[in-house]
């Protein structure tokens, strides 16, 4: 088998739904609509959180970061995917593929850790309400979030560098719509034990550990809520957590399906459909969930909207 080093690899071919042109056109319309809604919804969350003073709280600071993450993630994959739906030349450059791997891993890792911080924020707000303003001041919000962004990017950059330094063999056809690192590793013919060990360690750090922290936080939250004597108080406490908990279930459910499924199902068409829908539907649902379940966000959005019209 002919071995090609990384300097000889110029492009990768993204197979996607090449065998289903009708399906590609349908997905183009659907994904374009979802992408525009995602950009509009998440941008609105960020703008409202910045402009409305009432939302200058730790919870909405974390939510703004989550919205920025969703914009970055979906903008990394969706525009090129839309182009490929209407094109017969479904290629991506070697550098473009490396960028997709790095930023895709980085945004996913950051979201795992950010969701854990948001769970801790809800735990402190409900279980320690009197101490909450001191425990979650501005500095205690800024430095963990900054550290999470930096750490996730460094880990993802390291994984990407290890992956692209491996030799590639034969064809350069990726059976998906984007350069996902596990799919790219299938094209290599070198020793992948180092990168596999690195990805396993990263997965343990970014998936079970934050998820355990989230479960522990919500266990304590549930115990505290059950101790509230009034039904109205219990409903109010639950309403502050329901949106975040819904996002956690959607995010971790999708991640577990994508990375812990049996290998034999990896090339089935229903998995391809899922990989198309995941980058556009999940980021679109986050602002919808938070806006529909949160009166403060809806009121702030109305206030900003009316202010903009009044100024005109």
CSV table of C-alpha atoms in Angstrom, one decimal:
chain,number,residue,atom,x,y,z
A,1,UNK,CA,0.0,0.0,0.0
A,2,UNK,CA,1.3,3.4,-0.9
A,3,UNK,CA,2.1,5.6,2.0
A,4,UNK,CA,1.7,9.4,1.7
A,5,UNK,CA,3.1,11.8,4.3
A,6,UNK,CA,1.3,14.9,5.3
A,7,UNK,CA,3.1,17.2,2.8
A,8,UNK,CA,1.6,15.1,0.0
A,9,UNK,CA,-1.9,15.3,1.2
A,10,UNK,CA,-3.5,18.4,-0.4
A,11,UNK,CA,-7.2,17.8,0.0
A,12,UNK,CA,-9.6,15.4,1.6
A,13,UNK,CA,-12.8,14.3,-0.1
A,14,UNK,CA,-16.0,14.5,2.0
A,15,UNK,CA,-18.3,11.8,0.7
A,16,UNK,CA,-21.4,12.7,2.7
A,17,UNK,CA,-24.6,12.0,0.8
A,18,UNK,CA,-23.0,11.9,-2.7
A,19,UNK,CA,-25.1,8.9,-3.6
A,20,UNK,CA,-28.4,10.7,-2.6
A,21,UNK,CA,-28.6,14.0,-4.6
A,22,UNK,CA,-32.3,14.5,-3.8
A,23,UNK,CA,-31.6,14.1,-0.1
A,24,UNK,CA,-28.8,16.6,-0.4
A,25,UNK,CA,-31.2,19.3,-1.8
A,26,UNK,CA,-33.7,18.6,1.0
A,27,UNK,CA,-31.0,18.9,3.7
A,28,UNK,CA,-29.7,22.1,2.1
A,29,UNK,CA,-33.0,23.9,2.7
A,30,UNK,CA,-33.5,22.4,6.1
A,31,UNK,CA,-29.9,23.1,7.3
A,32,UNK,CA,-29.8,26.6,5.9
A,33,UNK,CA,-33.0,27.5,7.8
A,34,UNK,CA,-31.7,25.9,11.0
A,35,UNK,CA,-28.3,27.7,10.6
A,36,UNK,CA,-29.9,31.1,10.2
A,37,UNK,CA,-32.2,30.5,13.2
A,38,UNK,CA,-29.1,29.4,15.2
A,39,UNK,CA,-27.2,32.6,14.4
A,40,UNK,CA,-30.2,34.8,15.1
A,41,UNK,CA,-31.1,33.1,18.4
A,42,UNK,CA,-27.6,32.9,19.9
A,43,UNK,CA,-26.6,36.4,18.8
A,44,UNK,CA,-29.8,37.7,20.4
A,45,UNK,CA,-28.9,35.9,23.7
A,46,UNK,CA,-25.5,37.5,23.7
A,47,UNK,CA,-26.8,41.0,22.8
A,48,UNK,CA,-29.6,40.9,25.3
A,49,UNK,CA,-27.2,39.7,28.1
A,50,UNK,CA,-24.8,42.5,27.4
A,51,UNK,CA,-27.4,45.3,27.0
A,52,UNK,CA,-29.7,44.5,29.9
A,53,UNK,CA,-28.2,45.3,33.3
A,54,UNK,CA,-30.6,42.9,35.0
A,55,UNK,CA,-28.9,40.0,33.1
A,56,UNK,CA,-25.4,40.9,34.3
A,57,UNK,CA,-25.3,37.9,36.6
A,58,UNK,CA,-23.1,34.7,36.6
A,59,UNK,CA,-25.9,32.6,35.0
A,60,UNK,CA,-26.3,34.8,32.0
A,61,UNK,CA,-22.5,35.3,31.7
A,62,UNK,CA,-22.2,31.5,31.3
A,63,UNK,CA,-25.2,31.5,29.0
A,64,UNK,CA,-23.6,34.1,26.7
A,65,UNK,CA,-20.4,32.0,26.6
A,66,UNK,CA,-22.5,29.0,25.7
A,67,UNK,CA,-24.2,31.0,22.8
A,68,UNK,CA,-20.8,32.1,21.5
A,69,UNK,CA,-19.7,28.5,21.6
A,70,UNK,CA,-22.7,27.4,19.6
A,71,UNK,CA,-22.1,30.1,17.0
A,72,UNK,CA,-18.5,29.1,16.6
A,73,UNK,CA,-19.3,25.4,16.4
A,74,UNK,CA,-22.1,25.6,13.9
A,75,UNK,CA,-20.3,28.2,11.8
A,76,UNK,CA,-17.3,25.9,11.6
A,77,UNK,CA,-19.2,23.0,9.9
A,78,UNK,CA,-22.5,24.2,8.4
A,79,UNK,CA,-21.4,26.7,5.7
A,80,UNK,CA,-19.0,24.3,4.0
A,81,UNK,CA,-21.6,21.5,4.4
A,82,UNK,CA,-24.2,23.7,2.7
A,83,UNK,CA,-21.8,24.4,-0.2
A,84,UNK,CA,-21.1,20.7,-0.6
A,85,UNK,CA,-24.9,19.9,-0.7
A,86,UNK,CA,-25.1,21.8,-4.0
A,87,UNK,CA,-21.6,20.9,-5.4
A,88,UNK,CA,-20.2,17.9,-7.1
A,89,UNK,CA,-16.7,18.8,-5.9
A,90,UNK,CA,-16.9,17.9,-2.2
A,91,UNK,CA,-13.3,18.7,-1.0
A,92,UNK,CA,-11.6,20.3,1.9
A,93,UNK,CA,-8.0,21.4,2.1
A,94,UNK,CA,-5.5,19.7,4.4
A,95,UNK,CA,-5.3,22.9,6.5
A,96,UNK,CA,-9.0,23.4,6.5
A,97,UNK,CA,-9.5,19.8,7.7
A,98,UNK,CA,-6.9,20.4,10.5
A,99,UNK,CA,-8.8,23.6,11.6
A,100,UNK,CA,-12.1,21.7,11.7
A,101,UNK,CA,-10.6,19.0,13.9
A,102,UNK,CA,-9.0,21.4,16.3
A,103,UNK,CA,-11.9,23.9,16.7
A,104,UNK,CA,-14.5,21.1,16.7
A,105,UNK,CA,-12.7,19.3,19.6
A,106,UNK,CA,-12.1,22.6,21.4
A,107,UNK,CA,-15.7,23.8,21.3
A,108,UNK,CA,-17.0,20.4,22.3
A,109,UNK,CA,-14.6,20.2,25.3
A,110,UNK,CA,-15.3,23.8,26.3
A,111,UNK,CA,-19.1,23.1,26.3
A,112,UNK,CA,-18.6,20.0,28.5
A,113,UNK,CA,-16.8,22.0,31.1
A,114,UNK,CA,-19.0,25.1,30.8
A,115,UNK,CA,-22.1,23.1,31.4
A,116,UNK,CA,-20.5,21.8,34.6
A,117,UNK,CA,-19.7,25.3,35.8
A,118,UNK,CA,-23.4,26.3,35.1
A,119,UNK,CA,-24.5,23.3,37.2
A,120,UNK,CA,-22.3,24.5,40.0
A,121,UNK,CA,-23.7,28.0,39.7
A,122,UNK,CA,-27.2,26.7,40.0
A,123,UNK,CA,-26.1,24.6,43.1
A,124,UNK,CA,-24.7,27.7,44.8
A,125,UNK,CA,-27.7,29.8,43.9
A,126,UNK,CA,-30.2,27.4,45.3
A,127,UNK,CA,-28.3,25.7,48.2
A,128,UNK,CA,-26.4,28.7,49.4
A,129,UNK,CA,-28.5,31.7,48.4
A,130,UNK,CA,-27.2,34.1,51.1
A,131,UNK,CA,-23.5,33.3,50.3
A,132,UNK,CA,-24.1,33.2,46.5
A,133,UNK,CA,-23.2,36.9,45.7
A,134,UNK,CA,-19.9,36.5,47.5
A,135,UNK,CA,-19.1,33.0,46.2
A,136,UNK,CA,-19.9,33.8,42.6
A,137,UNK,CA,-18.5,37.3,42.1
A,138,UNK,CA,-17.2,38.7,38.8
A,139,UNK,CA,-13.7,37.5,39.2
A,140,UNK,CA,-14.8,33.9,40.1
A,141,UNK,CA,-16.8,33.9,36.8
A,142,UNK,CA,-14.1,35.3,34.6
A,143,UNK,CA,-11.0,33.3,35.4
A,144,UNK,CA,-12.6,29.8,35.3
A,145,UNK,CA,-14.3,30.5,32.0
A,146,UNK,CA,-11.1,31.9,30.5
A,147,UNK,CA,-9.1,28.9,31.8
A,148,UNK,CA,-11.7,26.5,30.3
A,149,UNK,CA,-11.4,28.2,26.8
A,150,UNK,CA,-7.6,28.2,26.9
A,151,UNK,CA,-7.3,24.7,28.3
A,152,UNK,CA,-9.7,23.2,25.8
A,153,UNK,CA,-8.0,24.9,22.9
A,154,UNK,CA,-4.5,23.7,24.0
A,155,UNK,CA,-5.7,20.1,24.4
A,156,UNK,CA,-7.4,20.1,21.0
A,157,UNK,CA,-4.5,21.7,19.3
A,158,UNK,CA,-2.2,19.0,20.8
A,159,UNK,CA,-4.5,16.3,19.5
A,160,UNK,CA,-4.7,17.9,16.1
A,161,UNK,CA,-0.9,18.2,15.7
A,162,UNK,CA,-0.4,14.5,16.7
A,163,UNK,CA,-3.1,13.5,14.2
A,164,UNK,CA,-1.8,15.4,11.2
A,165,UNK,CA,1.7,14.2,11.7
A,166,UNK,CA,0.7,10.6,11.0
A,167,UNK,CA,1.2,9.2,7.5
A,168,UNK,CA,-1.9,8.8,5.3
A,169,UNK,CA,-2.5,5.8,3.0
A,170,UNK,CA,-4.3,5.3,-0.2
A,171,UNK,CA,-7.5,7.3,-0.8
A,172,UNK,CA,-8.3,10.5,1.2
A,173,UNK,CA,-12.1,10.0,1.3
A,174,UNK,CA,-13.9,10.8,4.6
A,175,UNK,CA,-17.3,9.1,4.7
A,176,UNK,CA,-18.9,12.1,6.4
A,177,UNK,CA,-19.6,15.8,6.0
A,178,UNK,CA,-16.7,17.2,8.0
A,179,UNK,CA,-13.2,16.4,9.3
A,180,UNK,CA,-14.1,14.6,12.5
A,181,UNK,CA,-10.9,13.3,14.1
A,182,UNK,CA,-11.9,9.7,14.4
A,183,UNK,CA,-12.9,9.6,10.8
A,184,UNK,CA,-9.6,11.1,9.7
A,185,UNK,CA,-7.6,8.6,11.8
A,186,UNK,CA,-9.1,5.8,9.8
A,187,UNK,CA,-7.1,7.1,6.8
A,188,UNK,CA,-3.8,6.9,8.5
A,189,UNK,CA,-1.4,3.9,8.2
A,190,UNK,CA,1.0,4.8,11.1
A,191,UNK,CA,0.9,3.9,14.7
A,192,UNK,CA,-2.1,5.5,16.2
A,193,UNK,CA,-1.6,4.3,19.8
A,194,UNK,CA,-0.4,7.7,21.0
A,195,UNK,CA,-3.3,9.7,19.7
A,196,UNK,CA,-5.8,7.0,20.8
A,197,UNK,CA,-4.4,7.1,24.3
A,198,UNK,CA,-4.5,10.9,24.3
A,199,UNK,CA,-8.1,11.0,23.1
A,200,UNK,CA,-9.2,8.4,25.7
A,201,UNK,CA,-7.6,10.5,28.5
A,202,UNK,CA,-9.2,13.6,27.0
A,203,UNK,CA,-12.6,11.9,26.8
A,204,UNK,CA,-12.4,10.8,30.5
A,205,UNK,CA,-11.5,14.4,31.5
A,206,UNK,CA,-14.1,16.1,29.4
A,207,UNK,CA,-17.1,13.7,29.6
A,208,UNK,CA,-17.4,11.5,32.8
A,209,UNK,CA,-15.8,14.0,35.2
A,210,UNK,CA,-18.0,17.1,34.2
A,211,UNK,CA,-21.1,14.8,34.0
A,212,UNK,CA,-20.4,13.5,37.5
A,213,UNK,CA,-20.1,17.0,38.8
A,214,UNK,CA,-23.4,17.9,37.1
A,215,UNK,CA,-25.1,14.9,38.6
A,216,UNK,CA,-23.8,15.7,42.1
A,217,UNK,CA,-24.8,19.3,41.8
A,218,UNK,CA,-28.4,18.4,40.8
A,219,UNK,CA,-28.6,15.7,43.5
A,220,UNK,CA,-27.9,18.4,46.1
A,221,UNK,CA,-30.3,20.8,44.3
A,222,UNK,CA,-33.1,18.3,44.3
A,223,UNK,CA,-32.6,17.6,48.0
A,224,UNK,CA,-32.7,21.4,48.8
A,225,UNK,CA,-35.8,21.9,46.6
A,226,UNK,CA,-37.7,19.1,48.4
A,227,UNK,CA,-37.0,20.9,51.7
A,228,UNK,CA,-38.7,24.1,50.5
A,229,UNK,CA,-42.1,24.2,52.3
A,230,UNK,CA,-44.2,26.0,49.7
A,231,UNK,CA,-45.2,24.5,46.3
A,232,UNK,CA,-44.6,27.9,44.7
A,233,UNK,CA,-41.1,28.1,46.1
A,234,UNK,CA,-40.3,24.6,44.7
A,235,UNK,CA,-41.7,25.5,41.3
A,236,UNK,CA,-39.6,28.7,41.2
A,237,UNK,CA,-36.4,26.8,42.2
A,238,UNK,CA,-37.1,24.1,39.6
A,239,UNK,CA,-37.7,26.8,36.8
A,240,UNK,CA,-34.2,28.2,37.3
A,241,UNK,CA,-32.7,24.8,36.6
A,242,UNK,CA,-35.0,23.2,34.0
A,243,UNK,CA,-33.5,25.0,31.0
A,244,UNK,CA,-29.9,24.1,31.9
A,245,UNK,CA,-30.9,20.5,32.7
A,246,UNK,CA,-32.6,20.1,29.3
A,247,UNK,CA,-29.6,21.4,27.5
A,248,UNK,CA,-27.3,19.0,29.5
A,249,UNK,CA,-29.5,16.0,28.5
A,250,UNK,CA,-29.5,17.0,24.8
A,251,UNK,CA,-25.8,17.7,24.7
A,252,UNK,CA,-24.6,14.6,26.5
A,253,UNK,CA,-27.2,12.4,24.9
A,254,UNK,CA,-25.9,13.4,21.4
A,255,UNK,CA,-22.2,13.0,22.4
A,256,UNK,CA,-22.8,9.6,24.0
A,257,UNK,CA,-24.6,8.4,20.8
A,258,UNK,CA,-21.9,9.8,18.5
A,259,UNK,CA,-18.8,8.5,20.4
A,260,UNK,CA,-20.0,5.4,22.2
A,261,UNK,CA,-22.1,3.7,19.5
A,262,UNK,CA,-21.0,0.2,18.2
A,263,UNK,CA,-18.5,0.5,15.4
A,264,UNK,CA,-20.6,-1.6,13.1
A,265,UNK,CA,-23.2,1.1,12.8
A,266,UNK,CA,-20.8,3.9,11.9
A,267,UNK,CA,-21.4,4.0,8.2
A,268,UNK,CA,-25.1,3.4,8.2
A,269,UNK,CA,-27.2,6.2,6.6
A,270,UNK,CA,-29.1,7.0,9.8
A,271,UNK,CA,-25.8,7.8,11.5
A,272,UNK,CA,-24.9,10.1,8.6
A,273,UNK,CA,-28.3,11.8,9.0
A,274,UNK,CA,-27.5,12.4,12.7
A,275,UNK,CA,-24.1,13.9,11.9
A,276,UNK,CA,-25.8,16.3,9.6
A,277,UNK,CA,-28.5,17.3,12.0
A,278,UNK,CA,-26.4,17.6,15.2
A,279,UNK,CA,-24.3,20.7,14.2
A,280,UNK,CA,-27.5,22.7,13.3
A,281,UNK,CA,-30.3,21.4,15.6
A,282,UNK,CA,-28.5,21.3,19.0
A,283,UNK,CA,-27.1,24.9,18.8
A,284,UNK,CA,-30.5,26.1,17.5
A,285,UNK,CA,-32.4,24.5,20.4
A,286,UNK,CA,-30.2,26.1,23.2
A,287,UNK,CA,-31.5,29.7,22.8
A,288,UNK,CA,-35.0,28.4,22.2
A,289,UNK,CA,-34.9,26.4,25.4
A,290,UNK,CA,-33.5,29.3,27.5
A,291,UNK,CA,-35.8,31.9,26.1
A,292,UNK,CA,-39.0,29.9,26.3
A,293,UNK,CA,-38.4,28.7,29.8
A,294,UNK,CA,-37.0,32.0,31.2
A,295,UNK,CA,-39.2,35.1,31.8
A,296,UNK,CA,-36.1,37.3,32.5
A,297,UNK,CA,-34.7,36.6,29.0
A,298,UNK,CA,-38.1,37.3,27.3
A,299,UNK,CA,-38.6,40.5,29.2
A,300,UNK,CA,-35.1,41.7,28.5
A,301,UNK,CA,-35.5,40.9,24.8
A,302,UNK,CA,-38.7,42.9,24.7
A,303,UNK,CA,-37.0,45.8,26.5
A,304,UNK,CA,-34.0,45.8,24.1
A,305,UNK,CA,-36.3,45.5,21.1
A,306,UNK,CA,-38.6,48.4,22.2
A,307,UNK,CA,-35.6,50.5,23.1
A,308,UNK,CA,-34.1,50.0,19.6
A,309,UNK,CA,-37.4,51.0,18.0
A,310,UNK,CA,-37.8,54.1,20.3
A,311,UNK,CA,-34.3,55.3,19.4
A,312,UNK,CA,-35.2,55.1,15.7
